[in-house]
Coordinates of C-alpha atoms in Angstrom, one line a residue:
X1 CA -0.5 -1.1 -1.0
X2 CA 1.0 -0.9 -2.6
X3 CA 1.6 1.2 0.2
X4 CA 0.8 0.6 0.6
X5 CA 3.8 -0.5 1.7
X6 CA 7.5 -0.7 2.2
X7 CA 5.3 -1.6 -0.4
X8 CA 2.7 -0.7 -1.6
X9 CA 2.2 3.1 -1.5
X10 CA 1.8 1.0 -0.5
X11 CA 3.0 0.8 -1.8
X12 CA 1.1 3.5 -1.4
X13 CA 2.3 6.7 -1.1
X14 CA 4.4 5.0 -2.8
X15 CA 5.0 2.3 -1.5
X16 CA 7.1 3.1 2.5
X17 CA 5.6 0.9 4.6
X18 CA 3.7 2.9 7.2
X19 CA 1.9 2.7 10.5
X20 CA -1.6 2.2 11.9
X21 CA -3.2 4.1 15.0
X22 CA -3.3 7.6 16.0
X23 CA -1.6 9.2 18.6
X24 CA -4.7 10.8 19.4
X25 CA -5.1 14.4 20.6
X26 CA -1.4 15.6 19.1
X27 CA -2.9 15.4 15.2
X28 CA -3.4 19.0 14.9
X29 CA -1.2 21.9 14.5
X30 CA -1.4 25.4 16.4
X31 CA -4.4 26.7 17.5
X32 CA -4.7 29.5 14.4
X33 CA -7.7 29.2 12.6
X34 CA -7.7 26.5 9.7
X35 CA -8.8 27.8 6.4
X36 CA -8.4 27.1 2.7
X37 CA -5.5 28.5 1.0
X38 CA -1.7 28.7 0.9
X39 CA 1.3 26.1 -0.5
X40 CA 1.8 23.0 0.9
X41 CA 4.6 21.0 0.0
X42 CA 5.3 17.1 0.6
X43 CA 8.5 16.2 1.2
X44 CA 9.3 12.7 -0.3
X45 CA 12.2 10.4 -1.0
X46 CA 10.5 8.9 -4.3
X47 CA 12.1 9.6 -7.4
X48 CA 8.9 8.9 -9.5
X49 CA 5.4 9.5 -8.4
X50 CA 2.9 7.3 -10.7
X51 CA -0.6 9.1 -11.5
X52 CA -1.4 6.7 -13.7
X53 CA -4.6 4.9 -12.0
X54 CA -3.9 1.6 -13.2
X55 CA -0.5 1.3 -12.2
X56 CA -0.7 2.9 -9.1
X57 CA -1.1 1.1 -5.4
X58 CA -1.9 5.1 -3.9
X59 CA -4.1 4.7 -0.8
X60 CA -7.2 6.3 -1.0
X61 CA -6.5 9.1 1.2
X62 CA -2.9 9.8 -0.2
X63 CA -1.4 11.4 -3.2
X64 CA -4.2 10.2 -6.2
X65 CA -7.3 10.7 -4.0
X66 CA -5.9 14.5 -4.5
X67 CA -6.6 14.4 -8.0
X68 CA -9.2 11.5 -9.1
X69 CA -12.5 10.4 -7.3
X70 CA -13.7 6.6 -7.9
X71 CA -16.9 4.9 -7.3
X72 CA -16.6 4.8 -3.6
X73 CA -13.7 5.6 -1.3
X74 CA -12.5 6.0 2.2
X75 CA -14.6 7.9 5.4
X76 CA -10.6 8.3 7.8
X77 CA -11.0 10.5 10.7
X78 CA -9.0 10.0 14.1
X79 CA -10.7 8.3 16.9
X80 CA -12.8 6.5 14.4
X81 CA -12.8 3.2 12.8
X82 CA -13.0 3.7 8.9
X83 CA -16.2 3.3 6.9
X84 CA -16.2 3.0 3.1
X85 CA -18.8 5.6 1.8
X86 CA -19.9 6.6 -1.9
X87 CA -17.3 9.0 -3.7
X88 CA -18.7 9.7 -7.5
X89 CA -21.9 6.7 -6.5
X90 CA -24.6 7.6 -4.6
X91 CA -24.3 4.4 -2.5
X92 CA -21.5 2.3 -2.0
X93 CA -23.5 -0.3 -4.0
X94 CA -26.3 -2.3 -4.0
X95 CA -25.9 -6.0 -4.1
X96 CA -28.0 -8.6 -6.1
X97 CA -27.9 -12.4 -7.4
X98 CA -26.3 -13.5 -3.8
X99 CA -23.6 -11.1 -4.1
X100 CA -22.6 -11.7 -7.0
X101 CA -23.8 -8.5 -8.9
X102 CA -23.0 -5.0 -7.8
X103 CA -24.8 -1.9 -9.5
X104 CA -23.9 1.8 -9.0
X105 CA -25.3 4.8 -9.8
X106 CA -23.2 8.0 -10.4
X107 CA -24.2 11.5 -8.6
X108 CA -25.6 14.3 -10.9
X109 CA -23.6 17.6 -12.4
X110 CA -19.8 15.2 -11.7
X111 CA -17.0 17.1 -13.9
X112 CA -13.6 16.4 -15.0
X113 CA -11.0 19.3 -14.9
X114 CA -12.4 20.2 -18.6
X115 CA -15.7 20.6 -17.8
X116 CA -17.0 17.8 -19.7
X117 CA -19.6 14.9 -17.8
X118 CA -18.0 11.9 -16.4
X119 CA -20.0 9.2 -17.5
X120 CA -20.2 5.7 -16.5
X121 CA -18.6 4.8 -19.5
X122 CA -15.5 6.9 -18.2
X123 CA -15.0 4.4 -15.3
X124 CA -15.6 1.5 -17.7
X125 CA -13.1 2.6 -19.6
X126 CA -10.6 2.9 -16.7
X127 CA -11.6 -0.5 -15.2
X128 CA -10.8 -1.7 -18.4
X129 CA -7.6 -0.3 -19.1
X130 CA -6.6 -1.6 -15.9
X131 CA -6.2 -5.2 -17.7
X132 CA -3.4 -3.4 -20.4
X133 CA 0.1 -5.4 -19.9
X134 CA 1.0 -2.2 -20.2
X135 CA -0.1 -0.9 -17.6
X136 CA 0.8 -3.6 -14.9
X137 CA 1.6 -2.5 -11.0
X138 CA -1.1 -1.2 -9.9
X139 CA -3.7 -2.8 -7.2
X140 CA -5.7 -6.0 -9.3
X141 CA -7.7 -7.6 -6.5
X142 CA -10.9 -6.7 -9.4
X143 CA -9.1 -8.4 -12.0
X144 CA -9.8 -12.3 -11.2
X145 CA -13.2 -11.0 -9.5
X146 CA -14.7 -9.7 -12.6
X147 CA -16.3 -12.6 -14.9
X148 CA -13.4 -12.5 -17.7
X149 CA -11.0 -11.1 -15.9
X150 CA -9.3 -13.9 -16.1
X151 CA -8.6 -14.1 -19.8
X152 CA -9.4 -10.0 -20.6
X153 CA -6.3 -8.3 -21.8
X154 CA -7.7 -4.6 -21.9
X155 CA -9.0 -2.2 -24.2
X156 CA -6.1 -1.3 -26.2
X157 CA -6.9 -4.2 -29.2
X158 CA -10.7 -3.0 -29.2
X159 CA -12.4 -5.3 -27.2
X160 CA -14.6 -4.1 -23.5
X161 CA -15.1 -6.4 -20.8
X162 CA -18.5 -7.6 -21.1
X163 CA -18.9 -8.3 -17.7
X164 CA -19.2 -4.5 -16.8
X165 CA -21.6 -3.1 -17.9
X166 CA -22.8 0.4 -18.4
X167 CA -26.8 0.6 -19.5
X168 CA -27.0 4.2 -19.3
X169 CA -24.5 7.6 -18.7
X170 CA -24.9 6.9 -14.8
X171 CA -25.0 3.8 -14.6
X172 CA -22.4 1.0 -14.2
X173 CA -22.9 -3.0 -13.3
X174 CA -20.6 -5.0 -12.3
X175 CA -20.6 -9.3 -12.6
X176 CA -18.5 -11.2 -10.8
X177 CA -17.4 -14.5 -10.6
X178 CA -18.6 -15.5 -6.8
X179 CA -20.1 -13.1 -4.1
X180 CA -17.8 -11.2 -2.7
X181 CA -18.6 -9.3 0.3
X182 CA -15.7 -6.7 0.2
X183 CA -16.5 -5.1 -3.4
X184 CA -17.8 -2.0 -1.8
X185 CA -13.9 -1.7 -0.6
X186 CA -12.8 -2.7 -4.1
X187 CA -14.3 -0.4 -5.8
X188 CA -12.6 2.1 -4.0
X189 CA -9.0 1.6 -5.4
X190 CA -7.6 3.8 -8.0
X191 CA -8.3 1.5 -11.1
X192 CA -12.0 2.9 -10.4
X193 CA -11.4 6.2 -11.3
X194 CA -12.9 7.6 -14.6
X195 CA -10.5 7.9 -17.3
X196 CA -12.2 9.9 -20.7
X197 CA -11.2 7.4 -23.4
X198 CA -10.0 10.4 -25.8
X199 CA -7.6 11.5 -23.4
X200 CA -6.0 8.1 -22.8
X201 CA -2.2 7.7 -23.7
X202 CA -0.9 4.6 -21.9
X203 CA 2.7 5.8 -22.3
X204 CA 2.2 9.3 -20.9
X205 CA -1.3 9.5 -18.6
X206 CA 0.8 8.7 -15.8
X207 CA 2.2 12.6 -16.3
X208 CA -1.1 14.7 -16.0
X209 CA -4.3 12.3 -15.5
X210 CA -7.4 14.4 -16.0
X211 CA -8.4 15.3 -12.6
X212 CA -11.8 14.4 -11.0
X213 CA -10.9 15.5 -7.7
X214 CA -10.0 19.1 -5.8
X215 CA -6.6 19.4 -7.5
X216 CA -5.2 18.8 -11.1
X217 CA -1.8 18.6 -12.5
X218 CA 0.1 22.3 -13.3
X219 CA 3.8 21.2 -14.0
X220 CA 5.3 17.7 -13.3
X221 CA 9.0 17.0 -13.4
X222 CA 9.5 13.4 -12.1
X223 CA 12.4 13.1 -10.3
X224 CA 11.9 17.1 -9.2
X225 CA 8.8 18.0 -8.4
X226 CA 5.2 17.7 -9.1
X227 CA 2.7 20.7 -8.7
X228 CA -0.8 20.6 -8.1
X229 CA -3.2 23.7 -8.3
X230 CA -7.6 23.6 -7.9
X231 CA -9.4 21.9 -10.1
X232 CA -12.5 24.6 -10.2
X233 CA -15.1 21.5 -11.5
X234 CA -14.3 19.8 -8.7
X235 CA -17.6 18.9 -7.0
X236 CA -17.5 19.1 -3.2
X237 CA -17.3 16.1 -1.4
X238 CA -17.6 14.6 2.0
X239 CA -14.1 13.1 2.4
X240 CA -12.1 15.7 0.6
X241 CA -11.1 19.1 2.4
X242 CA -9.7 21.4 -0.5
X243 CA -7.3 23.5 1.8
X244 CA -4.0 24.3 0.4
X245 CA -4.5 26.2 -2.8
X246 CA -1.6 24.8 -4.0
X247 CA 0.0 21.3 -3.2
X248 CA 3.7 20.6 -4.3
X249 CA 6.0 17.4 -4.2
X250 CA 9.4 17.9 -3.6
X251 CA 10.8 14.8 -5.1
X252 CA 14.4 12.4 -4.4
X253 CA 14.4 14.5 -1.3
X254 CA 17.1 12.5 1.3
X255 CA 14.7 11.7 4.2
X256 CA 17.7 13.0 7.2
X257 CA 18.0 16.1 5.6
X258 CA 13.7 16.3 5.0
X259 CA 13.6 16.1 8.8
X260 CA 16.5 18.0 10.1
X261 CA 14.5 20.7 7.9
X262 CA 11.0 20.1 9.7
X263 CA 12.6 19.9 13.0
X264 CA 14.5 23.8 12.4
X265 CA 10.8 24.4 11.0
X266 CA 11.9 27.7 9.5
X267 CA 10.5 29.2 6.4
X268 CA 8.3 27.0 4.1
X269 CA 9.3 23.8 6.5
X270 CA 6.3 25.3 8.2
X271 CA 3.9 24.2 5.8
X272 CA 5.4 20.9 4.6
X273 CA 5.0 18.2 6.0
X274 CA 7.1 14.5 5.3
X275 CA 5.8 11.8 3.6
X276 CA 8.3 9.0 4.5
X277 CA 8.1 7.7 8.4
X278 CA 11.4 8.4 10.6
X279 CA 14.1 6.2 10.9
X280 CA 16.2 5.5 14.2
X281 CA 18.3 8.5 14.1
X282 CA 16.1 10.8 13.1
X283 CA 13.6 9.7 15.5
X284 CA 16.0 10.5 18.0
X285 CA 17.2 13.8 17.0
X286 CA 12.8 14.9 17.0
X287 CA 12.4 13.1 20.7
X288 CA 15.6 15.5 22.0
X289 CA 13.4 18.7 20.7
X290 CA 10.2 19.3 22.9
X291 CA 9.3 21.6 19.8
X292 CA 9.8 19.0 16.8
X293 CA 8.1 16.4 19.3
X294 CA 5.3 18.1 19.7
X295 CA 4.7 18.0 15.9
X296 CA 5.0 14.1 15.6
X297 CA 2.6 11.5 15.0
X298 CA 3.0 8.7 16.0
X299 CA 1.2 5.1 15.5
X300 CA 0.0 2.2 17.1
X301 CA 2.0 -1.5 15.8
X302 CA 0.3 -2.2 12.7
X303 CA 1.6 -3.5 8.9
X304 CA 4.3 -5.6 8.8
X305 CA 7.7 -5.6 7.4
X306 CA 9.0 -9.1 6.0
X307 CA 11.6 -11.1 4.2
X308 CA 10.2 -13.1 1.2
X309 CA 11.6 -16.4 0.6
X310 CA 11.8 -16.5 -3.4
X311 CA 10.7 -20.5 -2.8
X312 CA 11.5 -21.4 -6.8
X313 CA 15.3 -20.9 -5.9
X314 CA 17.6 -24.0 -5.5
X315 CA 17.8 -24.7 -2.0
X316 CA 15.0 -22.4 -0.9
X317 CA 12.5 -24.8 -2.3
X318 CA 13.4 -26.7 0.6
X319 CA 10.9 -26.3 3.2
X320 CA 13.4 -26.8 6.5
X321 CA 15.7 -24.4 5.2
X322 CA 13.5 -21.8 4.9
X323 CA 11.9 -22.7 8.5
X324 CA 15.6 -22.5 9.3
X325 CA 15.9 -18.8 8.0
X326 CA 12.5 -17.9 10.2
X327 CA 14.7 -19.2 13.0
X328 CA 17.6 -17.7 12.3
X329 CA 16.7 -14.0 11.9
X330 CA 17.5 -12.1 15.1
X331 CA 14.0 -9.7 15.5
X332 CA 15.9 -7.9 18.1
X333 CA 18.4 -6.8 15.9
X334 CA 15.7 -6.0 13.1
X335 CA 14.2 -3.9 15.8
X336 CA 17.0 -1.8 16.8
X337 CA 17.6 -1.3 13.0
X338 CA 14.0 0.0 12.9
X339 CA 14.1 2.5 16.4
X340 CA 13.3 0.1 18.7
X341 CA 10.8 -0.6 20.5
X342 CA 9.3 2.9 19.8
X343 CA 9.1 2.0 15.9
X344 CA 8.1 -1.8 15.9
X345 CA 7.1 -4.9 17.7
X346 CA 8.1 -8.6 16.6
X347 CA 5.9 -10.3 14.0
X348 CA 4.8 -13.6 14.2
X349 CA 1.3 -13.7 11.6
X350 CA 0.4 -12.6 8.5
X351 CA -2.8 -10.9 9.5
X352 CA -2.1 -7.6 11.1
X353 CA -2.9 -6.2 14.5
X354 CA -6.6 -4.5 13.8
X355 CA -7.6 -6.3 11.2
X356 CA -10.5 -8.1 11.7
X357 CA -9.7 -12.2 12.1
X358 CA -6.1 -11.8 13.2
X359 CA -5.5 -14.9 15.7
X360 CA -2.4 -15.0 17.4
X361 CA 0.4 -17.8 17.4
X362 CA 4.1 -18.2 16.8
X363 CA 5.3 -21.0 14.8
X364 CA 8.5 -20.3 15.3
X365 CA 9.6 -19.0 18.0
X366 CA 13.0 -17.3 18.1
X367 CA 13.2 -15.7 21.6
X368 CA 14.7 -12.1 21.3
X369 CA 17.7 -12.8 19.1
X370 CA 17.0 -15.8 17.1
X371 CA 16.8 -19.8 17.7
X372 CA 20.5 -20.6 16.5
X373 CA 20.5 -23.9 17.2
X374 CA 17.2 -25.0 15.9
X375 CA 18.2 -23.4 12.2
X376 CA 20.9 -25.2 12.5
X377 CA 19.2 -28.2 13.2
X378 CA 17.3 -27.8 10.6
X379 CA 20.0 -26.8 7.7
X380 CA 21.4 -30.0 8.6
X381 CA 18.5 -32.1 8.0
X382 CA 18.3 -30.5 4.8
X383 CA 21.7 -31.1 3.8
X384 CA 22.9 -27.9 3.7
X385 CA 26.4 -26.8 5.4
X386 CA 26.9 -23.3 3.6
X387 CA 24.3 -21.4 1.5
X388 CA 25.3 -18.1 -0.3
X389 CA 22.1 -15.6 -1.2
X390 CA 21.5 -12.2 -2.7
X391 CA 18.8 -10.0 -0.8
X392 CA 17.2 -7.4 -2.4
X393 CA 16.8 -4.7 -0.3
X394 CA 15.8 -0.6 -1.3
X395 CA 19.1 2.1 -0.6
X396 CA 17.9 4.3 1.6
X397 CA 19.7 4.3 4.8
X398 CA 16.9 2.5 6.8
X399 CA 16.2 0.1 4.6
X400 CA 19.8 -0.9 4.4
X401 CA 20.0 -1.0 7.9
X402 CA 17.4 -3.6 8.4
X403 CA 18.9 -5.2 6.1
X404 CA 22.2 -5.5 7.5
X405 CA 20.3 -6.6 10.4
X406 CA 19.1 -9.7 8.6
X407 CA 22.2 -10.4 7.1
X408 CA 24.1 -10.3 10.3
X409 CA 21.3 -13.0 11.7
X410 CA 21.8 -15.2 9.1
X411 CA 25.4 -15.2 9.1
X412 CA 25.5 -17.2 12.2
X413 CA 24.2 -20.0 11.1
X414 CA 26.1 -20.2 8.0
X415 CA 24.0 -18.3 5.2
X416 CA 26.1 -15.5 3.5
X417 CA 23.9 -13.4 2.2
X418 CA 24.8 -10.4 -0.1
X419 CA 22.7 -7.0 -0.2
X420 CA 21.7 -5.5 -3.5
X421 CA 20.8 -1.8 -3.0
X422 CA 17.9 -0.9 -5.0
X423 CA 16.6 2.7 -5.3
X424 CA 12.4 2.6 -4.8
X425 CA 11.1 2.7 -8.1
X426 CA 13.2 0.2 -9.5
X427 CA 12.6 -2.2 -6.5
X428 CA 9.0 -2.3 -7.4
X429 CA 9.2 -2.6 -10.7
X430 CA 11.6 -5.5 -10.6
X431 CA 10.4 -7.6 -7.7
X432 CA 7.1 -7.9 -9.6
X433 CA 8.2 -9.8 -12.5
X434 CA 8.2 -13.6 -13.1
X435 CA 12.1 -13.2 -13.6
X436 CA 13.3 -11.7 -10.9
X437 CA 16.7 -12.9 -9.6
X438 CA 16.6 -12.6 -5.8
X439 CA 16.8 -15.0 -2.9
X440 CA 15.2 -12.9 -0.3
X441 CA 13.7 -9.6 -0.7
X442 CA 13.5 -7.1 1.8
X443 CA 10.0 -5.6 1.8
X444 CA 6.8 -4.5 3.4
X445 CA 3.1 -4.4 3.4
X446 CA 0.0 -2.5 4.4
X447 CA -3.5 -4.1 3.4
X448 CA -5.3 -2.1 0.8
X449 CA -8.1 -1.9 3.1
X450 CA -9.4 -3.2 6.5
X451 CA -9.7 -7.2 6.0
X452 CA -7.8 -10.2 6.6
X453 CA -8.6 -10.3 2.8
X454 CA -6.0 -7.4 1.9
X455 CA -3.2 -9.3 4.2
X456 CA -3.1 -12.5 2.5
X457 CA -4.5 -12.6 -1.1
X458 CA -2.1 -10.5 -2.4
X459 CA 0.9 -11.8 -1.2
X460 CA 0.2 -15.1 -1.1
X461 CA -2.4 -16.0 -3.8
X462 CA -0.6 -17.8 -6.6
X463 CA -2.4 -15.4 -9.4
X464 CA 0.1 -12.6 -8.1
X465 CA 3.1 -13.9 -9.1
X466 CA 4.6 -11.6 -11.6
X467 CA 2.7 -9.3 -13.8
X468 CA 2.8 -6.2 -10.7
X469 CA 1.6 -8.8 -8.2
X470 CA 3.2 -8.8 -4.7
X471 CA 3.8 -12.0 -4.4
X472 CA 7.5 -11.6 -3.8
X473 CA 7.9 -15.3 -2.4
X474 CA 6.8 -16.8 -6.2
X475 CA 4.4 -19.2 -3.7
X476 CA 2.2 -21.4 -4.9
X477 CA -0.2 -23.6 -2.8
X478 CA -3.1 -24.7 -4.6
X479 CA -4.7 -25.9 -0.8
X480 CA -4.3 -22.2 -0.1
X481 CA -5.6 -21.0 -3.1
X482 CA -8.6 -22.8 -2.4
X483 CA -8.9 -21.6 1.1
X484 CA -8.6 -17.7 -0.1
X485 CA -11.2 -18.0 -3.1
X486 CA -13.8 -19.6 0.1
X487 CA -12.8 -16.7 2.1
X488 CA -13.3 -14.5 -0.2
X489 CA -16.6 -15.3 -1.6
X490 CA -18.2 -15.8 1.7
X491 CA -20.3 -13.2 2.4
X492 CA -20.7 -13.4 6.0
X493 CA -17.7 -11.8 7.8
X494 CA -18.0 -13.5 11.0
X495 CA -17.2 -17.0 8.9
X496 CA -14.5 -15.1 6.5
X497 CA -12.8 -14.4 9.6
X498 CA -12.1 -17.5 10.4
X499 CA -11.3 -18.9 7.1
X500 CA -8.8 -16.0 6.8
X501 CA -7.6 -17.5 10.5
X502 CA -6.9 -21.3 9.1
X503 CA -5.2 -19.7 5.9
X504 CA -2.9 -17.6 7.7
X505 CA -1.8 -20.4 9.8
X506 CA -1.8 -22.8 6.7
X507 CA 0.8 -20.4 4.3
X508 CA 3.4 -20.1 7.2
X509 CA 3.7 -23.9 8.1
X510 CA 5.2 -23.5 4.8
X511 CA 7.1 -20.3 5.6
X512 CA 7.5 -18.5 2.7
X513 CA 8.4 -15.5 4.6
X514 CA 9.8 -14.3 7.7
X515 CA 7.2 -12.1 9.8
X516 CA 9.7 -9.6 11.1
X517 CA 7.6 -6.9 12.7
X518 CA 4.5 -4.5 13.0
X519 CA 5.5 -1.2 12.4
X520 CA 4.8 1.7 14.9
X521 CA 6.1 4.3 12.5
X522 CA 6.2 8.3 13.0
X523 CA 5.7 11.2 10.7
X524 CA 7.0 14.9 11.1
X525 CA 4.6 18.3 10.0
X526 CA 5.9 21.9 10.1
X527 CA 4.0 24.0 12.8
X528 CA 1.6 25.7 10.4
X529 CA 0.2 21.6 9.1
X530 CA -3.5 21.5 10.2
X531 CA -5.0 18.5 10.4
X532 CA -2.1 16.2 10.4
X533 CA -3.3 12.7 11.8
X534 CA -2.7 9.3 11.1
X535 CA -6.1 7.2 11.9
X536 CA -6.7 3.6 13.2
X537 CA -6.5 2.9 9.9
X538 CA -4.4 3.1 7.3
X539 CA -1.1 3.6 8.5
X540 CA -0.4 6.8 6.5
X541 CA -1.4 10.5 7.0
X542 CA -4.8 11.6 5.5
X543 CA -3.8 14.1 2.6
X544 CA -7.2 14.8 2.2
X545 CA -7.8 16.6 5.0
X546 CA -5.0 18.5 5.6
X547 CA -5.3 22.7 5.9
X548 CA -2.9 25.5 6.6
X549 CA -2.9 27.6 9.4
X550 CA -3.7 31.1 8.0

């Protein structure tokens, strides 16, 4: 949210941590006529793009909702606050036993690329499969929902999860453990896209998936580039446009020479378009180019960017030190780091500006370049004089940056901390495990969808430690736990809210993070990009919708 996220795409697509809000009337391109056809390309930095529904975090509206339809998925459009509508259902679900059951009913004449039916046991399957060790990474917030979850180790030894069940070819039920208000959403996420059993190979799907949606995999070179070309069983849908006839990633592309290339906007720059936000200096070079700006979207402050305080680390299982470190940090540094005030705006909760339930407070507040002598203070109750710590932090040059601005904060008050460079895919794939060696880890996150609910469980719920969870800080509150499986399972939204309130409160009186900033981030299009916009939410362009001037 993976992307969700630095993070998720995010963390998302793939995981940069991106921005909320629109900039409103700037999302289109010229004023040709938009119309189906022509190459797009999608500039990225990643060296690895996972299609693998299971162990992908993809937001709906990114790179997967190109190639795979699931049970429900997301209604984005500027101006507009998203909905959740159905996708391969016919509703977004219909509710029974207090919430606690949720049945669906698939659309008639649904295809994969082959030809051949999806069935209901096709998304069985893929739930299912979702559970493989495997196949860990990918968004899990069905896992402990789903009665067995818990103990349900996927399909791969022979066993199904009983608790789905599928009583016919259209039909799929669901049983979960409590009510749970928010299923509609999580039945939206990629582990709800049909998978046909006979073409499952855990070690390979990840390659060429068998597409349910408008495009399906021609050629795929990770690392290179990955090609997409119409899928022609693609049923049309509401959310999906179908422009480009052919969509292609440009792979381990360096993100200042991506957008010195959009901002010349010659040749095929004009219909690409970048996938990764600007940094500082790019950002500047596009705001001293009245063409390039006109091209750039930007967003409102929205997901937040974050250290996490490994707290099962020697002296960071001391609660004043790590209070010390939330002092310490200078967030006016961070924010120069980022673009300034044009890119973020200081952090101080865990629930993000726009999400429902978001209260605001500041437990500890720093002023503009940190509270020096208050983490001192601190340090020295705790007994500390000197404290030496490795940060994990991605290697592109932005990322380093902010994390040279963290370092430099923490220096004053004694902490020597020492940067480990990590290139994207192997960040995420390390900072998930139960073994992971850092102190702090430099990291971001956008919530999978719009509730306090994607904020906090998470990154904070101690079932997400390890395993592809997100739960970089290894924290472990079973008072919070509580608090988040009430929140969860109660129905009404009004009283969620404020349970989600009191929990976001509760996790950082034991700080085990630093809330850095909200991200107003900004993303570059060549001039012939149609449809270009980035909504009130998520932070990220809508794929799904964009065309080619013709």
């Amino acid at each position: 949210m993976r992307n969700r996220v630095k993070g998720a795409i995010a963390l998302a697509a793939a995981a940069a941590l991106l921005l909320t809000g629109c900039s409103g009337s700037s999302h289109n391109g010229p004023s040709a006529t938009s119309a189906k056809g022509g190459t797009l390309t999608i500039l990225t930095q990643q060296t690895q793009i996972n299609l693998d529904p299971a162990k992908s975090q993809n937001l709906a509206i990114t790179t997967l909702g190109l190639l795979v339809r699931r049970l429900t998925t997301w209604d984005i459009q500027p101006g507009k606050d998203p909905k959740v509508v159905p996708d391969l259902a016919t509703n977004t679900g219909v509710p029974s036993d207090g919430g606690k059951t949720w049945t669906y009913t698939l659309k008639s004449g649904l295809k994969f690329q082959d030809g051949t039916p999806i069935t209901s046991a096709d998304i069985k399957y893929g739930v299912e499969r979702s559970f493989a060790p495997e196949l860990s990474g990918g968004l899990g917030y069905h896992k402990p929902l789903l009665v067995g979850g818990d103990a349900y180790k996927g399909p791969y030894s022979g066993k199904q999860l009983a608790s789905i069940e599928t009583p016919n070819a259209t039909t799929i039920v669901f049983h979960l453990n409590a009510p749970y208000g928010n299923w509609p959403w999580i039945v939206s996420m990629p582990a709800f896209a049909p998978v046909p059993k006979a073409k499952d190979n855990p070690n390979t799907y990840t390659d060429d998936p068998v597409a349910s949606g408008p495009y399906e995999v021609k050629s795929n070179q990770q690392g290179t580039q990955l090609t997409l070309v119409r899928n022609k069983y693609w049923s049309q849908d509401s959310v999906r446009t179908g422009g480009p006839d052919q969509i292609v990633f440009k792979e381990s592309q360096d993100v200042s020479t991506s957008a010195q290339s959009l901002i010349s906007d010659a040749g095929s720059a004009q219909t690409s378009f970048m996938s990764d936000y600007l940094g500082a200096a790019q950002l500047n070079l596009v705001n001293q180019n009245p063409a390039a700006k006109s091209r750039l979207v930007t967003s409102q402050a929205g997901p937040i960017n974050y250290v996490a305080i490994n707290t099962t680390r020697g002296p960071l299982k001391n609660l004043k030190v790590r209070q010390a470190i939330n002092y310490a940090i200078d967030p006016k540094a961070f924010i120069i780091a980022q673009g300034g005030s044009q890119a973020a705006i200081r952090a101080t909760t865990l629930i993000t500006p726009g999400i429902p339930g978001r209260v605001e407070y500041d437990l500890y507040p720093a002023g503009q370049d940190g509270n020096v002598a208050k983490a001192k203070q601190l340090l020295q109750e705790a007994g500390v004089s000197s404290l030496n710590l490795t940060m994990w932090a991605q290697n592109d040059d932005r990322s380093q940056a902010e994390a040279q601005a963290v370092q430099e904060g923490l220096k004053r008050v004694g902490i020597t901390v020492t940067i480990k460079p990590m290139d994207q895919t192997s960040f995420y794939n390390e900072v998930t495990t139960t073994t992971a060696s850092y102190d702090l880890a430099l990291s971001g996150w956008q919530p999978d969808f719009p509730s306090a609910a994607g904020n906090i469980q998470p990154l904070f719920a101690s079932d997400q430690i390890g395993n592809g969870g997100f739960n970089l800080s290894h924290y472990s509150n079973p008072a919070v736990d509580k608090l988040i499986d009430q929140a969860q399972a109660t129905v009404d939204q009004t009283q969620a809210n404020t349970l989600w309130a009191q929990v976001d409160k509760t996790i950082m009186q034991d700080a085990p993070i630093v809330p850095l900033t909200y991200a107003r981030q900004a993303f570059l299009r060549g001039s012939k990009v149609q449809n270009f916009f980035v909504a009130s939410f998520p932070a990220y362009p809508n794929y799904l919708k964009v065309t080619l001037a013709q």
